[in-house]
Short mmCIF file of C-alpha atoms in Angstrom, two decimals:
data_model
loop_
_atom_site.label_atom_id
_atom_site.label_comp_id
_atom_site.label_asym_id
_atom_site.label_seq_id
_atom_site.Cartn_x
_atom_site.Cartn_y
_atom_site.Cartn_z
CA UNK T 1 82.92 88.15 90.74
CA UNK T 2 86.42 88.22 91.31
CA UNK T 3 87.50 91.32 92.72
CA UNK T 4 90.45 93.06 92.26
CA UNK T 5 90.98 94.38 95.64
CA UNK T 6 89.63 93.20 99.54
CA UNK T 7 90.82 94.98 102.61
CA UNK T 8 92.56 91.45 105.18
CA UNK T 9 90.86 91.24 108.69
CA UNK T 10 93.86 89.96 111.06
CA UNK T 11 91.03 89.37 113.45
CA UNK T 12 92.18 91.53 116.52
CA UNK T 13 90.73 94.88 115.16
CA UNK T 14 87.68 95.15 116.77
CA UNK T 15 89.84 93.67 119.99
CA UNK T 16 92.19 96.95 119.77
CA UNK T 17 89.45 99.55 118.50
CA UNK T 18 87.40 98.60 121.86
CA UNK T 19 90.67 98.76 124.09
CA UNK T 20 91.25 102.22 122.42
CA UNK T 21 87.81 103.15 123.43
CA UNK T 22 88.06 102.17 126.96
CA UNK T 23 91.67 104.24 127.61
CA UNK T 24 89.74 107.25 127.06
CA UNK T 25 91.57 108.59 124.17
CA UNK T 26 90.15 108.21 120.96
CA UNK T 27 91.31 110.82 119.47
CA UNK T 28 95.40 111.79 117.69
CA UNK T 29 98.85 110.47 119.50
CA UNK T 30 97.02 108.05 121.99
CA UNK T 31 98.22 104.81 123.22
CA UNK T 32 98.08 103.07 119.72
CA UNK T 33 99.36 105.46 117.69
CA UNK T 34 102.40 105.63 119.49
CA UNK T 35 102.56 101.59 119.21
CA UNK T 36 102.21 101.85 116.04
CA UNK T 37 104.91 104.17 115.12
CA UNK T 38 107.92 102.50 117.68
CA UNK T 39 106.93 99.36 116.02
CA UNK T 40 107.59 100.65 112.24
CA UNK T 41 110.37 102.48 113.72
CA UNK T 42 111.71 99.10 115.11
CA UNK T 43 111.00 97.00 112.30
CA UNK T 44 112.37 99.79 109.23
CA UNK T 45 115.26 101.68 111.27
CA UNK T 46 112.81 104.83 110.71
CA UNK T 47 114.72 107.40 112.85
CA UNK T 48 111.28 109.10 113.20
CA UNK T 49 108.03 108.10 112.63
CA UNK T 50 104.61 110.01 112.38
CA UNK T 51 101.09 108.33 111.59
CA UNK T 52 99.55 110.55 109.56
CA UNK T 53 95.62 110.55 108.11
CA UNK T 54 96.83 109.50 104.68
CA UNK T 55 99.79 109.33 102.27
CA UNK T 56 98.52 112.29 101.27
CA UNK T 57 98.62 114.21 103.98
CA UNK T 58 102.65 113.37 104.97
CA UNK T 59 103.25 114.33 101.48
CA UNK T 60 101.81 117.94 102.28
CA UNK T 61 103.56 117.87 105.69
CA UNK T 62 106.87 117.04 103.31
CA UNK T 63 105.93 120.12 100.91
CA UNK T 64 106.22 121.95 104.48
CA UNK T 65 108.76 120.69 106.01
CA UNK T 66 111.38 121.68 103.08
CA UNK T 67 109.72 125.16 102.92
CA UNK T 68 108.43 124.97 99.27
CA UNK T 69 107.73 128.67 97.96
CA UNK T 70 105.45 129.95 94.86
CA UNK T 71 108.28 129.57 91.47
CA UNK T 72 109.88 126.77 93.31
CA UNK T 73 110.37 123.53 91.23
CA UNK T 74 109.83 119.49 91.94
CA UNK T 75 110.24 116.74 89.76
CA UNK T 76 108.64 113.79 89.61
CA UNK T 77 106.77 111.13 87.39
CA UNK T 78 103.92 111.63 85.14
CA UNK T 79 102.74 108.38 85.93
CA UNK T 80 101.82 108.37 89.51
CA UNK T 81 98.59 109.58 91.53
CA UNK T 82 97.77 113.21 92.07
CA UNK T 83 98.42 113.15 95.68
CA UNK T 84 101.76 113.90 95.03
CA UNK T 85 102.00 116.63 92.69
CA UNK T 86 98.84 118.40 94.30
CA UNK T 87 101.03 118.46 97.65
CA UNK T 88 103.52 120.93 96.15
CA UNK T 89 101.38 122.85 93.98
CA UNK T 90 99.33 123.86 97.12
CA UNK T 91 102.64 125.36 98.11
CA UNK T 92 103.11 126.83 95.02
CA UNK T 93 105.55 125.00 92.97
CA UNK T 94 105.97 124.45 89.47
CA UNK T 95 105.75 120.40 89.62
CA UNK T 96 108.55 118.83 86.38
CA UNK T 97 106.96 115.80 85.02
CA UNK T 98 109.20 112.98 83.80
CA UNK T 99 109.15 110.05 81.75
CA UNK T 100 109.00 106.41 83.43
CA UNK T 101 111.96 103.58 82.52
CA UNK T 102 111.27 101.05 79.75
CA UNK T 103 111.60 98.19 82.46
CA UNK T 104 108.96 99.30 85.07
CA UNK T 105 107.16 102.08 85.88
CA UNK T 106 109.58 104.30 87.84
CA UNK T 107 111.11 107.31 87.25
CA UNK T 108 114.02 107.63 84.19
CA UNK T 109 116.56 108.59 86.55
CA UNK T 110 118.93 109.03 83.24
CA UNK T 111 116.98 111.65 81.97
CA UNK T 112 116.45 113.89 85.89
CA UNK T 113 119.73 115.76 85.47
CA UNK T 114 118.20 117.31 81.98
CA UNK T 115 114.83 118.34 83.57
CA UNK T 116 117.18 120.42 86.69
CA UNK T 117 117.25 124.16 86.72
CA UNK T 118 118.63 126.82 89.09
CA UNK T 119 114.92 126.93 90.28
CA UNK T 120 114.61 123.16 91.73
CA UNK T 121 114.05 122.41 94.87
CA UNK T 122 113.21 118.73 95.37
CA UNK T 123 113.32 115.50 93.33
CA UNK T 124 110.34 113.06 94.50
CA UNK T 125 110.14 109.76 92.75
CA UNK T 126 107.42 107.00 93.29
CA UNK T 127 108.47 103.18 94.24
CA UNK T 128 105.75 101.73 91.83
CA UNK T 129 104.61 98.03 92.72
CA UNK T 130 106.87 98.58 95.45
CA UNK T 131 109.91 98.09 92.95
CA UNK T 132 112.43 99.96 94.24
CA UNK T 133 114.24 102.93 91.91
CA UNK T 134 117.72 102.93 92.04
CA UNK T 135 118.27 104.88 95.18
CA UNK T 136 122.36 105.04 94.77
CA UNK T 137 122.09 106.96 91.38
CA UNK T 138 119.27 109.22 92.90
CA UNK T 139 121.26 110.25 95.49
CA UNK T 140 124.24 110.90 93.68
CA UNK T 141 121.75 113.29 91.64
CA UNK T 142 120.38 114.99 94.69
CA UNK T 143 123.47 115.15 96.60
CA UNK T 144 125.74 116.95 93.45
CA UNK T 145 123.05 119.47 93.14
CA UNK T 146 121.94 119.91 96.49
CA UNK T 147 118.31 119.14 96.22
CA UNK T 148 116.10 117.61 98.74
CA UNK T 149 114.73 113.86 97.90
CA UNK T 150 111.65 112.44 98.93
CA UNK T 151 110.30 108.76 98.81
CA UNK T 152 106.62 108.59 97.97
CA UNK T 153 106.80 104.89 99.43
CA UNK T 154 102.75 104.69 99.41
CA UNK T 155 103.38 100.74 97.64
CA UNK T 156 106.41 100.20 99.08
CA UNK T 157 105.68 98.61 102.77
CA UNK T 158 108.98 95.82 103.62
CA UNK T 159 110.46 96.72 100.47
CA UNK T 160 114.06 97.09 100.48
CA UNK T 161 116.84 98.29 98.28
CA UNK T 162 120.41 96.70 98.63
CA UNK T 163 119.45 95.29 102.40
CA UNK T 164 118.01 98.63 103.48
CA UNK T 165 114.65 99.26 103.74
CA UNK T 166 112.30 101.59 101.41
CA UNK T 167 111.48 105.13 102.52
CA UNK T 168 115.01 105.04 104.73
CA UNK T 169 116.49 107.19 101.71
CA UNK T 170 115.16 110.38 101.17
CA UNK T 171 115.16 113.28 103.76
CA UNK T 172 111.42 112.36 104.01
CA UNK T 173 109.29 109.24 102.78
CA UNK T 174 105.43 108.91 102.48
CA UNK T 175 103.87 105.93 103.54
CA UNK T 176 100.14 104.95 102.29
CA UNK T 177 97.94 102.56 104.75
CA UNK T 178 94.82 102.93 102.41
CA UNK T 179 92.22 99.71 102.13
CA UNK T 180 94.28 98.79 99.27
CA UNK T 181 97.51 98.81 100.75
CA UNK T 182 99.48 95.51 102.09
CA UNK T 183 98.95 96.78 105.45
CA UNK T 184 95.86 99.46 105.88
CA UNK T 185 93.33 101.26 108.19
CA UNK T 186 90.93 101.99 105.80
CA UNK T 187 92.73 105.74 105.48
CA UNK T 188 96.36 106.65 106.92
CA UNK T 189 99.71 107.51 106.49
CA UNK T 190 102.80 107.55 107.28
CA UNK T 191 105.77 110.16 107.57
CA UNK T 192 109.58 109.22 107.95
CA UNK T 193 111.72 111.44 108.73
CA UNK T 194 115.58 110.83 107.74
CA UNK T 195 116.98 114.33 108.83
CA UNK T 196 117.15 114.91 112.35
CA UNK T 197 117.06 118.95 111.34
CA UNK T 198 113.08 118.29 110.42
CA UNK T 199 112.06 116.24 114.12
CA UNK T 200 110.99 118.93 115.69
CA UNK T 201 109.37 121.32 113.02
CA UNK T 202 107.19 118.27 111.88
CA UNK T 203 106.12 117.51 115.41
CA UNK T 204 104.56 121.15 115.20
CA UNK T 205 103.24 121.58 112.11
CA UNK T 206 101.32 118.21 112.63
CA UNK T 207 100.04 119.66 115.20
CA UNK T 208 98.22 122.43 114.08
CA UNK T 209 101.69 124.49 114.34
CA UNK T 210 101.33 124.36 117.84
CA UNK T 211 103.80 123.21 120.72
CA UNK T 212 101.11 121.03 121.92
CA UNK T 213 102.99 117.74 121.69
CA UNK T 214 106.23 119.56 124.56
CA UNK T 215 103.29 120.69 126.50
CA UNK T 216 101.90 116.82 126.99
CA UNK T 217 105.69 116.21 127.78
CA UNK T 218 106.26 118.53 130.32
CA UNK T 219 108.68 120.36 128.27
CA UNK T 220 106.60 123.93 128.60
CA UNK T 221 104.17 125.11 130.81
CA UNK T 222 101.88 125.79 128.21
CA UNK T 223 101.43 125.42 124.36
CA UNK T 224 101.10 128.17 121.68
CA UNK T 225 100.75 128.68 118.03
CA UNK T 226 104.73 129.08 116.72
CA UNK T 227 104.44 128.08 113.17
CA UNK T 228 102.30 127.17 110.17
CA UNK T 229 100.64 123.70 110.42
CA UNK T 230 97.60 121.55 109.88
CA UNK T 231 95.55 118.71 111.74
CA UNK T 232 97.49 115.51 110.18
CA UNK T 233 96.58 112.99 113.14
CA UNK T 234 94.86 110.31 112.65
CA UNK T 235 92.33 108.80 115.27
CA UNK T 236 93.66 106.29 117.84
CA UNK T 237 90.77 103.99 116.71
CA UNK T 238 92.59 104.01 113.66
CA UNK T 239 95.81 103.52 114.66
CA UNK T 240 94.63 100.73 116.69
CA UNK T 241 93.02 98.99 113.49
CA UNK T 242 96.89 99.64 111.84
CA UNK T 243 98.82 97.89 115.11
CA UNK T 244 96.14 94.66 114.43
CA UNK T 245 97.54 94.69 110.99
CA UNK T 246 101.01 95.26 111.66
CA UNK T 247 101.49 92.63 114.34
CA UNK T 248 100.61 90.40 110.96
CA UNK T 249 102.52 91.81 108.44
CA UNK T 250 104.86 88.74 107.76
CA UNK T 251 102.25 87.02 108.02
CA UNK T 252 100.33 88.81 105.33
CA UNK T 253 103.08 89.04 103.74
CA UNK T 254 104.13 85.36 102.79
CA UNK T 255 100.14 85.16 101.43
CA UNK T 256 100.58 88.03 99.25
CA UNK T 257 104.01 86.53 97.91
CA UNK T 258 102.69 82.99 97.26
CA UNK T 259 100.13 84.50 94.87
CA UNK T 260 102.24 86.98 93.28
CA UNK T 261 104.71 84.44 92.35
CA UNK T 262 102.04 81.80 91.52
CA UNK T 263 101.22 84.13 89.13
CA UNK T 264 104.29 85.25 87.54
CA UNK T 265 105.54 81.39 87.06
CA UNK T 266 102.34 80.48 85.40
CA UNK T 267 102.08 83.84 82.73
CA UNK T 268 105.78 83.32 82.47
CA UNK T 269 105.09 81.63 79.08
CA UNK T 270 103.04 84.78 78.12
CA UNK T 271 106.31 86.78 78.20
CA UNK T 272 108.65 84.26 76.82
CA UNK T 273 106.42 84.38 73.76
CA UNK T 274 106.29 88.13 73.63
CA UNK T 275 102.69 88.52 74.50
CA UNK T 276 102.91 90.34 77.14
CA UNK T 277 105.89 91.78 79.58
CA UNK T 278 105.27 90.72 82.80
CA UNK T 279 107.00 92.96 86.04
CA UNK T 280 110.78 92.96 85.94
CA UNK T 281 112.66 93.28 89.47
CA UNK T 282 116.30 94.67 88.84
CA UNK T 283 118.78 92.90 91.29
CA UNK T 284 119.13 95.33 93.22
CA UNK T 285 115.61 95.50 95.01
CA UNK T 286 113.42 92.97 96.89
CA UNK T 287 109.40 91.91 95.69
CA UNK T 288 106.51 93.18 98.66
CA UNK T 289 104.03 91.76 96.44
CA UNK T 290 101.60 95.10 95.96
CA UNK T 291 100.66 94.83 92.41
CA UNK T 292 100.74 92.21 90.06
CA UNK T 293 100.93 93.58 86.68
CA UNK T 294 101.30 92.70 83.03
CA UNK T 295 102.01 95.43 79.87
CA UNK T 296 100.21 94.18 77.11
CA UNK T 297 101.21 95.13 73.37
CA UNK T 298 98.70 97.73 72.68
CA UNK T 299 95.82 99.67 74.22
CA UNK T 300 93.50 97.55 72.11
CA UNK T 301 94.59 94.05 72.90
CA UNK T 302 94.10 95.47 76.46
CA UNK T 303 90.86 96.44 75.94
CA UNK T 304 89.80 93.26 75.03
CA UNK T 305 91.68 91.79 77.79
CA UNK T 306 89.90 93.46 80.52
CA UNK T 307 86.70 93.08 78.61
CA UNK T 308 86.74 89.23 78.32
CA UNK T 309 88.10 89.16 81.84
CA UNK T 310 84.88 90.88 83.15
CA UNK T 311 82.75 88.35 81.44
CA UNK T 312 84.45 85.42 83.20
CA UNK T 313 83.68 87.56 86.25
CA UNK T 314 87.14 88.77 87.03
CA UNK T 315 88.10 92.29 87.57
CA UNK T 316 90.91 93.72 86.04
CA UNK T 317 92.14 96.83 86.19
CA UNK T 318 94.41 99.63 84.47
CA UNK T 319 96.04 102.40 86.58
CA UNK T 320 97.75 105.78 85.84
CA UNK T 321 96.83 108.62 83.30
CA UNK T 322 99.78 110.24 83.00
CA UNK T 323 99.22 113.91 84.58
CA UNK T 324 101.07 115.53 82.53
CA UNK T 325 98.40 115.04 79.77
CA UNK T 326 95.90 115.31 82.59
CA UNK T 327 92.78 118.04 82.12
CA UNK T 328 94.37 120.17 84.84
CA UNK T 329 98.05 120.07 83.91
CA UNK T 330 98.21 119.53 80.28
CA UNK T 331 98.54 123.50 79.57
CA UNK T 332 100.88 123.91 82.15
CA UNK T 333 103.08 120.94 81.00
CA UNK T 334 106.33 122.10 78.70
CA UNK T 335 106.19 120.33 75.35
CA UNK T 336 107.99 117.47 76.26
CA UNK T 337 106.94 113.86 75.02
CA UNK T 338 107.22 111.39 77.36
CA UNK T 339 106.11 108.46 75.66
CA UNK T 340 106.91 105.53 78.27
CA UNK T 341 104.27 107.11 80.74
CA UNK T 342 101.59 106.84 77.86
CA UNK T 343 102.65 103.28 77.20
CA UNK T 344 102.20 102.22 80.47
CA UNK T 345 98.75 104.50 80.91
CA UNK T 346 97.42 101.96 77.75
CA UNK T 347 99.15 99.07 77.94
CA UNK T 348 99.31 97.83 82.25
CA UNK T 349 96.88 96.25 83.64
CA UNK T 350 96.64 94.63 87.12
CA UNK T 351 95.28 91.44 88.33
CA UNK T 352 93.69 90.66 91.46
CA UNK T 353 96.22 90.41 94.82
CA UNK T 354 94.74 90.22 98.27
CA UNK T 355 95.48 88.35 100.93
CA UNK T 356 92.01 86.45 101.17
CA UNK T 357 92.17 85.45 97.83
CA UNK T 358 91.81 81.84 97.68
CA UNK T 359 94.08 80.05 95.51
CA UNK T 360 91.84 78.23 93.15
CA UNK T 361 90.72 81.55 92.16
CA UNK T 362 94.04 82.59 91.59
CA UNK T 363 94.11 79.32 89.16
CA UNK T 364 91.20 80.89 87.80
CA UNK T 365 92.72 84.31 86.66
CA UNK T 366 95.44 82.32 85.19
CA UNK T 367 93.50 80.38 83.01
CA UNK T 368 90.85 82.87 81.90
CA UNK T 369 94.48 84.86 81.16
CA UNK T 370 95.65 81.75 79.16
CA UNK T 371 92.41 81.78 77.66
CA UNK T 372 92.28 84.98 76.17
CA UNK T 373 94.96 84.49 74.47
CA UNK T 374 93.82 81.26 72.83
#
């Protein structure tokens, strides 16, 4: 079997997790977790930088950091994962579901300004594939009505928008380091911070809302609880895992390319005779190479796609149900259609893209693709 997904061993893991082991501090904010963050800070222009246990968990540091209250409203896209609306609603917002563009899976940006009301708070949009939204027109949005954006960047690892680098937007950014991530851990996150007026409140709340982090400085003579907060640290073993990857990521990077575009030039005739739509990258963005995916016609020819793909031994895979027509949300959701998030929920599907995936089976996928539609 072909699988879709298989987590890239740089090969100095092990070397770093036993290094962390022998410092003596195994636990959060040790030796490699500090490496880890100067280095993304070095290589993105983060300002700051937190490693965080998941994607997850810096979007519910986010929800805190821009003081979400019970009535307060966030939009965001339908067709996403529930990480992110589940971060606000523990807060107690009322999360605004939009509709995704005709040309990828991103937010409509056109159609944001309709879905604002006196009672939102935050725009948070979704760089799907890593494809960038158009960060300009967002911020135009956000700026004119004074609304807090946030970058769910959990795909979106050395992607870049005009020159500048993904997540280096919004006041905060999520970033995802999950096994099926470019660059992962296993489990762990990532939380930029663009607005210096957030540094030190996150540095708390990550730490259990404690001043624990000063005390290790030297900057009080002894810690205390002075605000809300949560344990959002990762383990340095971790964090020593992630610095093994990073040191690799152009590396990894260049791999992940040469399949992605090995695939796109040889499906290209797929597209060009309307068979499928394969992923479109506006000018304005750069490729990281985190999904390869196709939109089919239909939810049946799909079907059948993925079916005949599994008997070749190939796993392919679909990915979003929209949430807004989700078992949890569906009676809370207005009456709004928002059929672009419903084509993509039955019509995408995504091939295999790792970095160990050998190139003759990439040649495979192709023509079992080619195949099917013989």
């Amino acid at each position: 079997m072909i699988s879709f997904n298989k987590p890239h061993i740089t090969g100095n893991e092990l070397n770093y997790i036993s290094d962390a082991i022998s410092r003596g501090k195994t636990a959060g904010d040790g030796y490699y977790t500090k490496a880890c963050q100067e280095l993304l800070s070095d290589l993105y222009g983060f300002p700051k930088a937190f490693l965080t246990t998941s994607c997850t968990d810096a979007l519910e540091l986010a929800a805190l950091l821009i003081n979400i209250q019970p009535g307060d409203e966030v939009i965001m896209p339908s067709y996403t994962f529930v990480s992110m609306p589940n971060a606000f609603l523990l807060r107690g917002a009322k999360i605004v579901f939009a509709d995704s563009n005709i040309d990828n899976p991103n937010i409509d940006i056109i159609k944001i300004e309709s879905l604002i009301t006196p009672a939102t708070k935050a725009i948070v949009v979704v760089h799907y594939a890593g494809i960038a939204c158009d960060m300009d027109l967002l911020k135009e949005i956000t700026d004119k009505h004074k609304l807090f954006l946030i970058e769910d960047a959990a795909q979106a690892i050395d992607s870049y928008y005009k020159g500048k680098p993904l997540g280096t937007f919004g006041h905060l950014a999520a970033f995802s380091f999950h096994e099926t991530k470019n660059i992962s851990c296993g489990e762990g996150g990532l939380l930029v911070i663009n607005d210096e007026s957030f540094f030190k409140r996150a540095e708390i709340i990550r730490e259990k809302g404690t001043n624990r982090s000063a005390f290790f400085r030297g900057e009080v003579d002894k810690y205390n609880w002075v605000d809300i907060g949560s344990s959002f640290l990762p383990s340095d073993m971790l964090a020593a895992f992630l610095y093994a990857q990073l040191e690799n990521i152009d590396n990894i990077q260049n791999r992940r390319k040469l399949i992605w575009n090995t695939y796109y030039d040889s499906l290209l005739p797929l597209e060009k005779t309307g068979l499928v739509k394969l992923p479109r990258l506006p000018t304005y963005c750069t490729n990281n190479a985190h999904i390869f995916y196709m939109v089919f016609n239909d939810l049946e020819i799909r079907t059948a796609y993925i079916d005949h793909m599994k008997a070749n031994k190939i796993q392919t895979v679909f990915h979003y149900i929209g949430l807004h027509n989700s078992p949890f949300y569906k009676d809370k959701h207005d009456d709004r259609n928002l059929p672009m998030v419903e084509m993509y929920q039955d019509c995408l599907v995504r091939l295999p893209l790792f970095y160990d995936l050998e190139i003759n089976d990439v040649e495979k996928v192709v023509k079992t693709t080619l195949s099917f539609f013989q």
